[in-house]
CSV table of C-alpha atoms and ligand atoms in Angstrom, one decimal:
chain,number,residue,atom,x,y,z
A,1441,UNK,CA,93.8,51.7,158.2
A,1442,UNK,CA,95.6,48.5,159.1
A,1443,UNK,CA,98.8,47.8,157.2
A,1444,UNK,CA,99.0,44.5,155.2
A,1445,UNK,CA,100.9,41.7,156.8
A,1446,UNK,CA,104.7,42.2,156.4
A,1447,UNK,CA,106.4,39.9,153.9
A,1448,UNK,CA,103.1,39.3,152.0
A,1449,UNK,CA,104.7,40.5,148.7
A,1450,UNK,CA,108.3,40.6,149.7
A,1451,UNK,CA,110.5,40.3,146.6
A,1452,UNK,CA,113.6,38.2,146.5
A,1453,UNK,CA,116.0,41.0,145.4
A,1454,UNK,CA,116.2,44.2,147.3
A,1455,UNK,CA,116.5,47.5,145.4
A,1456,UNK,CA,119.9,48.8,146.4
A,1457,UNK,CA,120.1,52.5,147.1
A,1458,UNK,CA,123.3,54.7,146.8
A,1459,UNK,CA,122.8,57.7,149.0
A,1460,UNK,CA,124.8,60.9,148.2
A,1461,UNK,CA,124.9,63.0,151.4
A,1462,UNK,CA,123.8,62.1,154.9
A,1463,UNK,CA,123.0,65.5,156.5
A,1464,UNK,CA,119.5,66.7,157.7
A,1465,UNK,CA,117.6,65.0,154.8
A,1466,UNK,CA,120.0,62.0,154.1
A,1467,UNK,CA,120.1,60.9,157.8
A,1468,UNK,CA,116.3,61.2,158.1
A,1469,UNK,CA,115.9,59.0,155.0
A,1470,UNK,CA,118.2,56.4,156.5
A,1471,UNK,CA,116.1,56.3,159.6
A,1472,UNK,CA,112.8,56.2,157.7
A,1473,UNK,CA,114.0,53.4,155.4
A,1474,UNK,CA,114.9,51.4,158.6
A,1475,UNK,CA,111.6,51.9,160.3
A,1476,UNK,CA,109.3,51.7,157.2
A,1477,UNK,CA,111.2,49.0,155.2
A,1478,UNK,CA,108.9,46.1,156.2
A,1479,UNK,CA,105.7,48.1,155.6
A,1480,UNK,CA,106.9,49.4,152.3
A,1481,UNK,CA,107.8,45.8,151.2
A,1482,UNK,CA,104.4,44.5,152.2
A,1483,UNK,CA,102.5,47.4,150.5
A,1484,UNK,CA,104.6,48.1,147.4
A,1485,UNK,CA,106.5,44.9,146.8
A,1486,UNK,CA,109.8,46.5,146.9
A,1487,UNK,CA,112.5,45.9,149.5
A,1488,UNK,CA,114.7,49.0,149.9
A,1489,UNK,CA,118.3,48.6,151.1
A,1490,UNK,CA,120.8,51.5,151.6
A,1491,UNK,CA,124.0,49.9,150.5
A,1492,UNK,CA,126.4,52.9,150.1
A,1493,UNK,CA,126.4,56.4,151.6
A,1494,UNK,CA,128.7,59.2,150.4
A,1495,UNK,CA,129.7,62.0,152.8
A,1496,UNK,CA,132.5,64.4,153.4
A,1497,UNK,CA,133.5,63.3,156.9
A,1498,UNK,CA,133.7,59.7,157.9
A,1499,UNK,CA,133.9,60.5,161.6
A,1500,UNK,CA,130.9,62.8,162.1
A,1501,UNK,CA,128.1,61.4,164.3
A,1502,UNK,CA,124.9,61.2,162.1
A,1503,UNK,CA,122.6,59.7,164.7
A,1504,UNK,CA,121.7,56.8,162.4
A,1505,UNK,CA,122.8,53.1,162.2
A,1506,UNK,CA,124.9,52.3,159.2
A,1507,UNK,CA,126.8,49.0,158.7
A,1508,UNK,CA,130.6,49.0,158.6
A,1509,UNK,CA,131.9,49.9,155.1
A,1510,UNK,CA,128.7,51.6,153.9
A,1511,UNK,CA,130.1,55.1,154.4
A,1512,UNK,CA,132.6,56.5,151.9
A,1513,UNK,CA,133.9,59.9,150.9
A,1514,UNK,CA,133.9,58.9,147.2
A,1515,UNK,CA,130.5,59.9,145.8
A,1516,UNK,CA,131.5,59.1,142.2
A,1517,UNK,CA,132.3,55.5,143.3
A,1518,UNK,CA,128.8,55.2,144.8
A,1519,UNK,CA,127.2,56.2,141.5
A,1520,UNK,CA,129.4,53.8,139.5
A,1521,UNK,CA,129.0,50.9,142.0
A,1522,UNK,CA,127.3,47.9,140.2
A,1523,UNK,CA,125.8,47.1,143.6
A,1524,UNK,CA,123.8,50.4,143.5
A,1525,UNK,CA,120.5,50.3,141.5
A,1526,UNK,CA,119.0,53.8,142.5
A,1527,UNK,CA,120.8,57.0,143.4
A,1528,UNK,CA,119.5,59.6,145.9
A,1529,UNK,CA,121.2,63.0,145.8
A,1530,UNK,CA,120.9,65.0,149.0
A,1531,UNK,CA,124.2,66.9,148.9
A,1532,UNK,CA,122.8,70.2,147.6
A,1533,UNK,CA,124.4,72.9,145.4
A,1534,UNK,CA,125.3,72.7,141.7
A,1535,UNK,CA,128.5,70.8,141.6
A,1536,UNK,CA,129.4,68.0,142.1
A,1537,UNK,CA,125.6,67.2,142.4
A,1538,UNK,CA,125.0,67.9,138.7
A,1539,UNK,CA,127.8,65.7,137.4
A,1540,UNK,CA,127.0,62.9,139.8
A,1541,UNK,CA,123.3,62.9,138.7
A,1542,UNK,CA,124.2,62.9,135.0
A,1543,UNK,CA,126.7,60.0,135.6
A,1544,UNK,CA,124.0,58.0,137.4
A,1545,UNK,CA,121.5,58.6,134.6
A,1546,UNK,CA,124.1,57.7,132.0
A,1547,UNK,CA,124.6,54.4,133.9
A,1548,UNK,CA,120.8,53.8,133.6
A,1549,UNK,CA,120.1,54.4,137.3
A,1550,UNK,CA,117.0,56.3,138.4
A,1551,UNK,CA,117.8,59.4,140.4
A,1552,UNK,CA,115.9,61.1,143.3
A,1553,UNK,CA,117.0,64.5,144.3
A,1554,UNK,CA,115.9,67.3,146.7
A,1555,UNK,CA,118.1,69.8,145.1
A,1556,UNK,CA,116.0,72.9,144.1
A,1557,UNK,CA,119.0,75.0,143.3
A,1558,UNK,CA,120.2,72.5,140.7
A,1559,UNK,CA,116.8,71.8,139.2
A,1560,UNK,CA,116.0,75.5,138.9
A,1561,UNK,CA,119.2,76.1,137.0
A,1562,UNK,CA,119.9,72.9,135.1
A,1563,UNK,CA,116.5,71.0,135.3
A,1564,UNK,CA,116.1,70.8,131.6
A,1565,UNK,CA,119.5,69.3,131.0
A,1566,UNK,CA,118.8,66.6,133.7
A,1567,UNK,CA,115.3,66.0,132.5
A,1568,UNK,CA,116.4,65.5,128.9
A,1569,UNK,CA,119.2,63.1,129.9
A,1570,UNK,CA,116.7,61.1,132.0
A,1571,UNK,CA,114.1,61.0,129.2
A,1572,UNK,CA,116.7,59.9,126.7
A,1573,UNK,CA,117.9,57.2,128.9
A,1574,UNK,CA,114.4,56.2,130.0
A,1575,UNK,CA,115.0,56.4,133.7
A,1576,UNK,CA,113.2,58.2,136.5
A,1577,UNK,CA,114.3,61.6,137.7
A,1578,UNK,CA,112.1,62.4,140.7
A,1579,UNK,CA,112.3,65.5,142.9
A,1580,UNK,CA,109.2,65.8,145.1
A,1581,UNK,CA,111.3,67.0,148.0
A,1582,UNK,CA,112.8,70.0,146.1
A,1583,UNK,CA,109.7,72.1,146.5
A,1584,UNK,CA,107.9,72.6,149.8
A,1585,UNK,CA,109.7,69.7,151.6
A,1586,UNK,CA,107.1,67.2,152.8
A,1587,UNK,CA,104.2,68.6,150.9
A,1588,UNK,CA,103.2,66.6,147.8
A,1589,UNK,CA,103.1,69.2,145.1
A,1590,UNK,CA,105.4,68.0,142.3
A,1591,UNK,CA,103.6,64.7,141.7
A,1592,UNK,CA,100.1,66.4,141.7
A,1593,UNK,CA,101.4,69.0,139.1
A,1594,UNK,CA,103.1,66.3,137.0
A,1595,UNK,CA,100.5,63.6,137.2
A,1596,UNK,CA,97.1,64.4,138.8
A,1597,UNK,CA,96.9,67.8,137.0
A,1598,UNK,CA,98.5,66.7,133.7
A,1599,UNK,CA,95.3,67.3,131.8
A,1600,UNK,CA,94.3,70.5,133.7
A,1601,UNK,CA,94.5,74.0,132.4
A,1602,UNK,CA,96.4,75.5,135.3
A,1603,UNK,CA,96.2,79.3,135.2
A,1604,UNK,CA,97.9,80.4,138.4
A,1605,UNK,CA,99.9,78.9,141.3
A,1606,UNK,CA,100.7,80.9,144.4
A,1607,UNK,CA,102.8,79.5,147.2
A,1608,UNK,CA,104.2,80.2,150.6
A,1609,UNK,CA,107.3,78.1,149.9
A,1610,UNK,CA,109.8,79.5,152.4
A,1611,UNK,CA,109.2,78.6,156.0
A,1612,UNK,CA,111.8,81.0,157.4
A,1613,UNK,CA,110.1,84.1,156.0
A,1614,UNK,CA,106.7,82.8,156.9
A,1615,UNK,CA,107.8,82.3,160.5
A,1616,UNK,CA,109.3,85.9,160.6
A,1617,UNK,CA,106.1,87.5,159.1
A,1618,UNK,CA,103.9,85.5,161.5
A,1619,UNK,CA,105.8,86.8,164.5
A,1620,UNK,CA,105.7,90.4,163.2
A,1621,UNK,CA,101.9,90.0,162.6
A,1622,UNK,CA,100.9,88.2,165.8
A,1623,UNK,CA,103.5,89.5,168.3
A,1624,UNK,CA,104.1,93.0,166.9
A,1625,UNK,CA,107.8,92.4,166.8
A,1626,UNK,CA,110.2,94.2,164.4
A,1627,UNK,CA,111.7,92.4,161.4
A,1628,UNK,CA,115.1,92.3,163.2
A,1629,UNK,CA,113.7,90.8,166.4
A,1630,UNK,CA,111.7,88.2,164.4
A,1631,UNK,CA,114.8,87.2,162.3
A,1632,UNK,CA,116.9,86.9,165.5
A,1633,UNK,CA,114.2,84.5,167.0
A,1634,UNK,CA,114.1,82.5,163.8
A,1635,UNK,CA,117.9,82.2,163.9
A,1636,UNK,CA,117.9,81.1,167.6
A,1637,UNK,CA,115.3,78.4,166.8
A,1638,UNK,CA,117.3,77.1,163.8
A,1639,UNK,CA,114.7,78.2,161.2
A,1640,UNK,CA,117.1,80.8,159.7
A,1641,UNK,CA,120.7,80.5,158.7
A,1642,UNK,CA,123.4,82.8,160.2
A,1643,UNK,CA,123.5,84.4,156.7
A,1644,UNK,CA,119.7,84.5,155.9
A,1645,UNK,CA,120.0,86.2,152.5
A,1646,UNK,CA,118.8,83.2,150.4
A,1647,UNK,CA,115.6,83.0,152.4
A,1648,UNK,CA,114.8,86.6,153.3
A,1649,UNK,CA,115.6,88.1,149.9
A,1650,UNK,CA,113.5,85.5,148.1
A,1651,UNK,CA,116.2,83.5,146.2
A,1652,UNK,CA,115.1,80.2,147.8
A,1653,UNK,CA,111.5,80.8,147.0
A,1654,UNK,CA,112.5,82.0,143.5
A,1655,UNK,CA,114.2,78.6,142.7
A,1656,UNK,CA,111.0,76.8,143.8
A,1657,UNK,CA,108.8,79.1,141.8
A,1658,UNK,CA,110.9,78.3,138.6
A,1659,UNK,CA,110.3,74.6,139.2
A,1660,UNK,CA,106.6,75.0,140.0
A,1661,UNK,CA,106.0,77.2,136.9
A,1662,UNK,CA,107.9,74.7,134.6
A,1663,UNK,CA,105.6,71.8,135.8
A,1664,UNK,CA,102.4,73.8,136.1
A,1665,UNK,CA,102.6,75.2,132.6
A,1666,UNK,CA,104.7,72.5,130.9
A,1667,UNK,CA,107.3,75.0,129.8
A,1668,UNK,CA,110.8,75.7,130.9
A,1669,UNK,CA,111.4,78.4,133.4
A,1670,UNK,CA,114.8,78.9,135.1
A,1671,UNK,CA,115.7,80.7,138.4
A,1672,UNK,CA,117.0,83.7,136.4
A,1673,UNK,CA,113.5,84.3,134.9
A,1674,UNK,CA,112.0,84.9,138.3
A,1675,UNK,CA,111.7,88.5,139.6
A,1676,UNK,CA,112.2,88.6,143.3
A,1677,UNK,CA,111.9,90.9,146.2
A,1678,UNK,CA,112.4,89.9,149.8
A,1679,UNK,CA,110.9,90.8,153.2
A,1680,UNK,CA,113.8,92.7,154.8
A,1681,UNK,CA,112.2,96.1,154.2
A,1682,UNK,CA,108.7,95.2,155.6
A,1683,UNK,CA,108.0,97.3,158.6
A,1684,UNK,CA,105.8,97.0,161.7
A,1685,UNK,CA,103.8,99.9,160.2
A,1686,UNK,CA,103.1,97.9,157.0
A,1687,UNK,CA,102.0,95.0,159.0
A,1688,UNK,CA,99.6,97.2,161.0
A,1689,UNK,CA,98.3,98.9,157.9
A,1690,UNK,CA,97.6,95.5,156.3
A,1691,UNK,CA,95.7,94.5,159.5
A,1692,UNK,CA,93.6,97.6,159.4
A,1693,UNK,CA,92.6,96.7,155.8
A,1694,UNK,CA,91.9,93.1,156.9
A,1695,UNK,CA,94.9,91.8,155.1
A,1696,UNK,CA,98.1,89.9,156.1
A,1697,UNK,CA,101.5,90.2,154.5
A,1698,UNK,CA,103.0,87.0,153.1
A,1699,UNK,CA,106.0,86.3,151.0
A,1700,UNK,CA,104.4,84.7,147.9
A,1701,UNK,CA,105.8,82.9,144.9
A,1702,UNK,CA,103.3,83.7,142.1
A,1703,UNK,CA,103.3,81.8,138.8
A,1704,UNK,CA,100.8,82.9,136.1
A,1705,UNK,CA,100.0,81.8,132.6
A,1706,UNK,CA,98.9,84.7,130.4
A,1707,UNK,CA,98.0,85.4,126.8
A,1708,UNK,CA,100.6,87.7,125.1
A,1709,UNK,CA,100.6,89.1,121.6
A,1710,UNK,CA,102.6,86.2,120.3
A,1711,UNK,CA,100.9,83.4,122.3
A,1712,UNK,CA,101.2,82.1,125.9
A,1713,UNK,CA,103.5,83.9,128.3
A,1714,UNK,CA,104.5,83.0,131.8
A,1715,UNK,CA,104.9,85.5,134.7
A,1716,UNK,CA,106.9,84.3,137.7
A,1717,UNK,CA,107.7,86.5,140.7
A,1718,UNK,CA,108.4,86.3,144.4
A,1719,UNK,CA,107.5,89.3,146.6
A,1720,UNK,CA,105.8,90.2,149.8
A,1721,UNK,CA,102.0,90.4,149.1
A,1722,UNK,CA,99.0,91.7,151.0
A,1723,UNK,CA,96.6,88.7,151.2
A,1724,UNK,CA,93.0,89.2,152.4
A,1725,UNK,CA,92.4,87.5,155.7
A,1726,UNK,CA,89.7,85.3,154.3
A,1727,UNK,CA,92.0,83.8,151.6
A,1728,UNK,CA,93.2,80.3,152.5
A,1729,UNK,CA,96.9,81.4,152.2
A,1730,UNK,CA,96.4,84.0,154.9
A,1731,UNK,CA,95.9,81.3,157.5
A,1732,UNK,CA,99.2,79.6,156.8
A,1733,UNK,CA,101.2,80.4,160.0
A,1734,UNK,CA,104.6,79.9,161.5
A,1735,UNK,CA,107.1,77.9,159.4
A,1736,UNK,CA,104.3,76.0,157.5
A,1737,UNK,CA,104.2,76.1,153.7
A,1738,UNK,CA,101.2,76.0,151.3
A,1739,UNK,CA,100.7,75.9,147.6
A,1740,UNK,CA,97.5,77.3,146.1
A,1741,UNK,CA,96.7,76.1,142.6
A,1742,UNK,CA,94.0,77.6,140.3
A,1743,UNK,CA,92.7,75.5,137.4
A,1744,UNK,CA,90.0,76.1,134.8
A,1745,UNK,CA,88.2,72.8,135.4
A,1746,UNK,CA,89.4,71.8,138.9
A,1747,UNK,CA,88.9,75.2,140.5
A,1748,UNK,CA,91.0,76.1,143.5
A,1749,UNK,CA,93.2,73.5,145.4
A,1750,UNK,CA,95.5,74.0,148.3
A,1751,UNK,CA,98.4,71.8,149.5
A,1752,UNK,CA,99.5,72.5,153.0
A,1753,UNK,CA,102.2,71.1,155.4
A,1754,UNK,CA,105.8,71.2,156.5
A,1755,UNK,CA,108.0,72.7,153.9
A,1756,UNK,CA,111.3,71.7,155.4
A,1757,UNK,CA,112.9,69.7,158.1
A,1758,UNK,CA,114.7,66.3,157.9
A,1759,UNK,CA,111.7,64.0,158.5
A,1760,UNK,CA,109.1,65.8,156.3
A,1761,UNK,CA,111.7,66.1,153.5
A,1762,UNK,CA,112.9,62.6,154.0
A,1763,UNK,CA,109.4,61.4,153.7
A,1764,UNK,CA,109.0,63.0,150.3
A,1765,UNK,CA,112.3,61.5,149.2
A,1766,UNK,CA,111.2,58.1,150.4
A,1767,UNK,CA,107.9,58.3,148.4
A,1768,UNK,CA,109.9,59.0,145.3
A,1769,UNK,CA,112.3,56.1,146.1
A,1770,UNK,CA,109.4,53.7,146.4
A,1771,UNK,CA,108.0,54.9,143.1
A,1772,UNK,CA,111.4,54.6,141.3
A,1773,UNK,CA,111.9,51.1,142.8
A,1774,UNK,CA,108.5,50.0,141.6
A,1775,UNK,CA,109.1,51.5,138.2
A,1776,UNK,CA,112.5,49.8,138.0
A,1777,UNK,CA,110.9,46.4,138.6
A,1778,UNK,CA,108.3,47.1,135.9
A,1779,UNK,CA,110.9,48.6,133.5
A,1780,UNK,CA,108.9,51.8,133.4
A,1781,UNK,CA,109.6,55.5,134.2
A,1782,UNK,CA,107.6,58.7,134.7
A,1783,UNK,CA,107.6,61.5,132.2
A,1784,UNK,CA,108.6,64.9,133.4
A,1785,UNK,CA,106.7,67.1,131.1
A,1786,UNK,CA,109.0,70.1,131.0
A,1787,UNK,CA,108.4,71.6,127.6
A,1788,UNK,CA,110.3,74.2,125.5
A,1789,UNK,CA,111.6,77.5,126.7
A,1790,UNK,CA,108.9,79.7,128.2
A,1791,UNK,CA,108.1,83.1,126.9
A,1792,UNK,CA,108.6,85.2,130.0
A,1793,UNK,CA,106.6,88.3,130.6
A,1794,UNK,CA,108.9,91.0,132.0
A,1795,UNK,CA,108.1,92.4,135.4
A,1796,UNK,CA,107.4,95.8,133.9
A,1797,UNK,CA,104.5,94.4,132.0
A,1798,UNK,CA,103.0,92.3,134.8
A,1799,UNK,CA,99.9,93.6,136.6
A,1800,UNK,CA,98.4,93.6,140.0
A,1801,UNK,CA,96.7,95.9,142.5
A,1802,UNK,CA,99.1,97.8,144.7
A,1803,UNK,CA,99.1,99.0,148.3
A,1804,UNK,CA,101.0,102.3,148.8
A,1805,UNK,CA,101.7,104.4,151.9
A,1806,UNK,CA,102.5,108.1,151.3
A,1807,UNK,CA,103.7,110.5,153.9
A,1808,UNK,CA,102.2,113.9,153.0
A,1809,UNK,CA,101.9,117.5,154.1
A,1810,UNK,CA,98.5,117.9,155.8
A,1811,UNK,CA,96.9,120.8,153.9
A,1812,UNK,CA,94.0,121.3,151.4
A,1813,UNK,CA,94.6,120.2,147.8
A,1814,UNK,CA,97.0,117.4,148.7
A,1815,UNK,CA,94.7,114.7,147.7
A,1816,UNK,CA,93.9,116.4,144.4
A,1817,UNK,CA,97.6,116.7,143.5
A,1818,UNK,CA,98.2,113.1,144.3
A,1819,UNK,CA,95.1,111.9,142.4
A,1820,UNK,CA,96.3,113.8,139.4
A,1821,UNK,CA,99.6,111.9,139.3
A,1822,UNK,CA,97.8,108.6,139.4
A,1823,UNK,CA,95.4,109.7,136.6
A,1824,UNK,CA,98.3,110.8,134.4
A,1825,UNK,CA,99.7,107.3,134.4
A,1826,UNK,CA,96.4,105.5,134.0
A,1827,UNK,CA,96.5,104.0,137.5
A,1828,UNK,CA,93.1,104.1,139.2
A,1829,UNK,CA,92.6,104.2,142.9
A,1830,UNK,CA,90.3,101.7,144.5
A,1831,UNK,CA,90.4,102.9,148.1
A,1832,UNK,CA,92.1,105.6,150.0
A,1833,UNK,CA,92.4,106.6,153.7
A,1834,UNK,CA,94.2,109.3,155.6
A,1835,UNK,CA,95.9,108.3,158.8
A,1836,UNK,CA,97.2,110.9,161.3
A,1837,UNK,CA,97.3,114.7,161.0
A,1838,UNK,CA,99.8,117.5,160.7
A,1839,UNK,CA,103.4,116.3,160.1
A,1840,UNK,CA,102.4,112.7,160.7
A,1841,UNK,CA,99.8,112.6,158.0
A,1842,UNK,CA,99.9,109.5,155.9
A,1843,UNK,CA,97.8,108.4,153.0
A,1844,UNK,CA,97.2,104.7,152.6
A,1845,UNK,CA,95.7,103.5,149.4
A,1846,UNK,CA,95.0,100.4,147.2
A,1847,UNK,CA,94.9,100.7,143.5
A,1848,UNK,CA,93.0,98.7,140.9
A,1849,UNK,CA,95.0,96.3,138.8
A,1850,UNK,CA,97.9,98.3,137.3
A,1851,UNK,CA,100.9,97.6,135.1
A,1852,UNK,CA,104.2,97.6,137.1
A,1853,UNK,CA,105.8,100.2,134.8
A,1854,UNK,CA,102.9,102.6,135.2
A,1855,UNK,CA,102.9,102.2,139.0
A,1856,UNK,CA,106.7,102.8,139.1
A,1857,UNK,CA,106.3,106.0,136.9
A,1858,UNK,CA,103.5,107.1,139.3
A,1859,UNK,CA,105.8,106.7,142.3
A,1860,UNK,CA,108.6,108.6,140.6
A,1861,UNK,CA,106.3,111.6,140.0
A,1862,UNK,CA,104.8,111.4,143.5
A,1863,UNK,CA,108.3,111.8,144.9
A,1864,UNK,CA,108.7,115.1,143.0
A,1865,UNK,CA,105.5,116.6,144.5
A,1866,UNK,CA,106.2,119.3,147.1
A,1867,UNK,CA,103.3,118.0,149.2
A,1868,UNK,CA,104.8,114.5,149.5
A,1869,UNK,CA,107.4,113.9,152.2
A,1870,UNK,CA,108.0,110.3,151.3
A,1871,UNK,CA,106.6,107.3,149.4
A,1872,UNK,CA,106.9,104.4,151.9
A,1873,UNK,CA,106.1,100.8,151.2
A,1874,UNK,CA,104.7,99.6,147.9
A,1875,UNK,CA,103.2,96.1,148.3
A,1876,UNK,CA,101.3,94.1,145.7
A,1877,UNK,CA,97.9,92.9,146.7
A,1878,UNK,CA,96.8,89.4,145.9
A,1879,UNK,CA,93.4,87.7,145.9
A,1880,UNK,CA,91.3,90.8,145.4
A,1881,UNK,CA,92.1,91.6,141.7
A,1882,UNK,CA,89.8,94.1,140.1
B,2031,NAP,N1,117.0,70.5,155.1
B,2031,NAP,C1,115.8,70.7,154.6
B,2031,NAP,O1,114.8,70.9,155.3
B,2031,NAP,C2,115.5,70.6,153.1
B,2031,NAP,C3,114.2,70.7,152.6
B,2031,NAP,C4,114.0,70.6,151.2
B,2031,NAP,C5,115.1,70.3,150.4
B,2031,NAP,N2,116.4,70.2,150.9
B,2031,NAP,C6,117.5,70.0,150.0
B,2031,NAP,O2,118.1,68.7,150.3
B,2031,NAP,C7,119.5,68.8,150.1
B,2031,NAP,C8,120.3,68.4,151.3
B,2031,NAP,O3,119.9,69.3,152.4
B,2031,NAP,P1,120.4,69.0,153.9
B,2031,NAP,O4,119.7,70.1,154.7
B,2031,NAP,O5,120.3,67.6,154.2
B,2031,NAP,O6,122.0,69.4,153.7
B,2031,NAP,P2,123.1,69.1,154.8
B,2031,NAP,O7,122.6,68.8,156.1
B,2031,NAP,O8,124.2,70.2,154.6
B,2031,NAP,O9,123.8,67.7,154.2
B,2031,NAP,C9,124.6,67.7,153.1
B,2031,NAP,C10,125.3,66.3,153.1
B,2031,NAP,O10,126.1,66.2,151.9
B,2031,NAP,C11,127.4,65.8,152.2
B,2031,NAP,N3,128.3,66.3,151.2
B,2031,NAP,C12,128.6,67.5,150.9
B,2031,NAP,N4,129.5,67.6,149.9
B,2031,NAP,C13,129.7,66.3,149.5
B,2031,NAP,C14,130.5,65.7,148.6
B,2031,NAP,N5,131.3,66.4,147.7
B,2031,NAP,N6,130.6,64.3,148.5
B,2031,NAP,C15,129.8,63.6,149.4
B,2031,NAP,N7,129.0,64.1,150.3
B,2031,NAP,C16,129.0,65.5,150.4
B,2031,NAP,C17,127.6,66.3,153.6
B,2031,NAP,O11,128.6,65.5,154.2
B,2031,NAP,P3,129.1,65.7,155.8
B,2031,NAP,O12,127.9,65.4,156.6
B,2031,NAP,O13,130.2,64.8,156.0
B,2031,NAP,O14,129.4,67.2,155.8
B,2031,NAP,C18,126.2,66.1,154.3
B,2031,NAP,O15,126.1,64.8,154.8
B,2031,NAP,C19,119.7,70.2,149.5
B,2031,NAP,O16,119.7,70.2,148.1
B,2031,NAP,C20,118.6,71.0,150.1
B,2031,NAP,O17,118.3,72.1,149.3
B,2031,NAP,C21,116.6,70.3,152.3
């Protein structure tokens, strides 16, 4: 595709951008605006100009060109500046980001943010303020970095009956699990490699324990189902207890282990309910999510009319995330010229189904005494709690005997009660990993 001649539709007045934060994402955005400015002006009719940039340190080298006087440490002054038309928030965290965004909206300025933590905890407050003021609040970059998923959920699928969304939305954990699967490394070795490559923080808790994916799941569920879900509603388990033996068992069953964010819309006794959880899951090798390797992200959407969709790409990194911010920026600038704004479509508070009442098939590994009657005693415990076994295999003999099984779809509470009773059986040494199975529900 050839781009239109520059300056074809170049407007007289640039849209002046106030940038809050110039780290990984902010600096990438500055570079992208510089290289893409002419093409964007030609294609969209908006001329973007970054006029003010707020940071903490005025001396740090950011590797980007900024005119003298553009940098400041006073973020509030950037928001209030009459020379700023649109505000981009890429500072991160709750405060001062929340207050700065609310101030920008109150001043009638559209806001673009990449801040998942803030949106997952205070999204409704920000969305209500933006709707009331009639300005854009756009946040494509907040979920899965460079992958367009927010706009498809908000706009393209606005009329669709979305029933389930499953995502690999954390690149760090996907990288670790890929290494464990493909190289046979332990969790600790794979984490150390992720840290040395800059994919994982020195304190990896937010990624490996599922908090980061949980915040993204809350945002996805809110938009997919048009109902408000916050980070605290999301049940989460991380990957730090996944062992090489689990990975090997999954492979022998033609599955791979992925950290998934799962958002489901279900019918409850009093109407629609939403189930949102993040946990390691066994995914059949033929499922499209199983082929998402390394630090890539993907979001798999299931809808009644549209069927299955998958969005795939780079879920983090300065340039991919900056690209998503830039798309929002162009949109907001175009809307500003037209005097229009997008609607967010976050409805009232969701009825959340507690984790105990959620259902899925489960994989279990049980270390047992290798003697006659063991299987019968185990099967009796499952039967007592109404959990039916779909497949069962014995690995090893003698002291190393292990039973590996997959259940049919079962309630979490029933499965937990089963496990508690299994632990009391004299024939059971240990109940090892319990991993939910996805994509083979029955
Ligand atoms: N990095 C990614 O791949 C990615 C992907 C998706 C979403 N995001 C989101 O994007 C946001 C930014 O992430 P990032 O990786 O770019 O973070 P970062 O590299 O830590 O950059 C943060 C920037 O904010 C500035 N800052 C911090 N506190 C400030 C304050 N009170 N006033 C003014 N400036 C302040 C910092 O200034 P100094 O430079 O002077 O310290 C820095 O430039 C976060 O919400 C993050 O969750 C990031």
